[in-house]
XYZ file of C-alpha atoms in Angstrom:
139
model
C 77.735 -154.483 88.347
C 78.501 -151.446 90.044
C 82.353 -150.748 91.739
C 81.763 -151.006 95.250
C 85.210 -150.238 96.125
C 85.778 -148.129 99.596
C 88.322 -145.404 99.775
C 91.135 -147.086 101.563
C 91.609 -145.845 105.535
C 94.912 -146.283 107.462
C 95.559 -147.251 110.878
C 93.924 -144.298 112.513
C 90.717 -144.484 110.463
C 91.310 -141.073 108.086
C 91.055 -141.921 104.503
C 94.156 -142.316 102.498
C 94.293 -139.675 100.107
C 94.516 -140.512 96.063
C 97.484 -140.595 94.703
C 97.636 -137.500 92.679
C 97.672 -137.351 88.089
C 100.630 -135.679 87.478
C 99.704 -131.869 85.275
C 100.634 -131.902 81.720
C 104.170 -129.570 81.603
C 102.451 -125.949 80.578
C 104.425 -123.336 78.539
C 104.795 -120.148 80.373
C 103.525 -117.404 78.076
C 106.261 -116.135 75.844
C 107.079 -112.243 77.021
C 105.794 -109.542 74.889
C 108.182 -106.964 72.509
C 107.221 -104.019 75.469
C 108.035 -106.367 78.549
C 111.698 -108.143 76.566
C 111.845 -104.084 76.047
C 111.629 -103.264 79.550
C 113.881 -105.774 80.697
C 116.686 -104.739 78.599
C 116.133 -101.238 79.886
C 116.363 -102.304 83.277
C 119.585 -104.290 82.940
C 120.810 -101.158 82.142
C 119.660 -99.024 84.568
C 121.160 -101.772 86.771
C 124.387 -102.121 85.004
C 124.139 -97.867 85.560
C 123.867 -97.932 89.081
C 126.463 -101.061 89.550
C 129.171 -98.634 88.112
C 128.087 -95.562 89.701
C 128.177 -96.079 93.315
C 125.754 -99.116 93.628
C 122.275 -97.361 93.739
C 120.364 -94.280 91.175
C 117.639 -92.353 91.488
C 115.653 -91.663 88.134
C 113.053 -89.081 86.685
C 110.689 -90.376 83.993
C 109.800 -87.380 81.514
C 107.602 -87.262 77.546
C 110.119 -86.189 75.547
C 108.310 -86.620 71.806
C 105.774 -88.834 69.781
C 106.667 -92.146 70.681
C 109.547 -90.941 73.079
C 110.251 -91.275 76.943
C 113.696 -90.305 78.808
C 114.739 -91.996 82.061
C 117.064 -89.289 83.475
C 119.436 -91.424 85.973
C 121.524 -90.151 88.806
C 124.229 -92.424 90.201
C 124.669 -92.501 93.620
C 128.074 -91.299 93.120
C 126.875 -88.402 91.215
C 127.421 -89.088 87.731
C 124.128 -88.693 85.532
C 122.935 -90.751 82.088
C 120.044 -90.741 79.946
C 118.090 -93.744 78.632
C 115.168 -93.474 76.116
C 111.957 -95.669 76.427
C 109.063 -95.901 73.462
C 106.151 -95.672 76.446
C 106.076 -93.983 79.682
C 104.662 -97.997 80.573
C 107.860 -99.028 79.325
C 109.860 -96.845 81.139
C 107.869 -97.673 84.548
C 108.401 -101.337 83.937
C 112.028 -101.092 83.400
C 112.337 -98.836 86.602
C 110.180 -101.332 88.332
C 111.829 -104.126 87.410
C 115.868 -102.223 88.540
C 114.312 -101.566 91.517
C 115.107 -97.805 90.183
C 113.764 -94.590 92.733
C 111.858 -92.250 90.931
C 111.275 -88.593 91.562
C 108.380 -87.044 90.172
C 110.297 -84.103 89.034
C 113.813 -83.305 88.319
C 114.798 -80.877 90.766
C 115.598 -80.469 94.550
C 116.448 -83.330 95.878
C 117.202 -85.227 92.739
C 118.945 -81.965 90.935
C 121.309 -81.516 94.179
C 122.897 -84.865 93.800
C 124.046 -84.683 90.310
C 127.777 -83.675 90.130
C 128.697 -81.698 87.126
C 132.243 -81.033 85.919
C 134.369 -78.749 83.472
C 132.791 -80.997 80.776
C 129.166 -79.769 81.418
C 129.949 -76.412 82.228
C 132.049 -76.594 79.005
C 129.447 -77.435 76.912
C 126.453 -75.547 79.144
C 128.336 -72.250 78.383
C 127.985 -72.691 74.275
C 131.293 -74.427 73.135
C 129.794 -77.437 71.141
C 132.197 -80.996 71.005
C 135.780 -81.336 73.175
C 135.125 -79.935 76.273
C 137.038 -81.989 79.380
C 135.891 -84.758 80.908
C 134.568 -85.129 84.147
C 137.253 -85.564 87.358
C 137.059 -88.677 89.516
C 134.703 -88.373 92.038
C 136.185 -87.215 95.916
C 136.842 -90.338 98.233
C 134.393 -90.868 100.819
């Protein structure tokens, strides 16, 4: 005998919907070495710009075989250097911090860096020791 059962209607005559078969739980894919890689690089750019004024500005350049720098300015000035294994890598991670990035490191981006006796120091040959950088001026 066949099921001659009729969807069931309510008072206004639309049918009742089915109640619905709850999904099996599904595993979200586990992240990849490059993407667990470009999060840790971007809780460090964030953890750079946190300390340095809130906000930075970065420059992604090839540095070697297997070798990418993130060149970070601060938006208090102060600079820092990350290295990434893949220019992908390094986009990620700036993608992920939310990081600004310059296409080449100069104007704009080169004006905001604030160097000290430490850089000039060691910019005019003298190797290890030089001073450290002053506090930055009040705003």
């Amino acid at each position: 005998m066949a099921d001659t059962t009729q969807p069931e209607t309510n008072e206004s005559g639309e049918t009742a919907a089915q109640p619905s078969v709850p999904e099996a739980p599904s595993n979200p894919p586990k992240p990849s070495k490059d993407e667990k890689r470009a999060e840790r690089l971007a809780r460090e750019i964030t953890a750079f710009a946190t300390s340095h004024g809130g906000g930075a500005e970065g420059q992604i350049a090839h540095v070697g075989r297997g070798v990418v720098r993130i060149a970070l300015v601060g938006a208090d000035g102060e600079w820092g250097v990350l290295v990434a294994p893949s220019q992908d890598g390094a986009r990620r991670a700036a993608e992920i911090a939310g990081l600004t990035l310059h296409d080449d490191f100069d104007g704009e981006l080169a004006a905001k860096v604030r160097t000290g006796p430490y850089e000039w120091t060691r910019m005019a040959g003298i190797q290890l020791g030089g001073p450290g950088n002053p506090p930055a001026p009040a705003s």
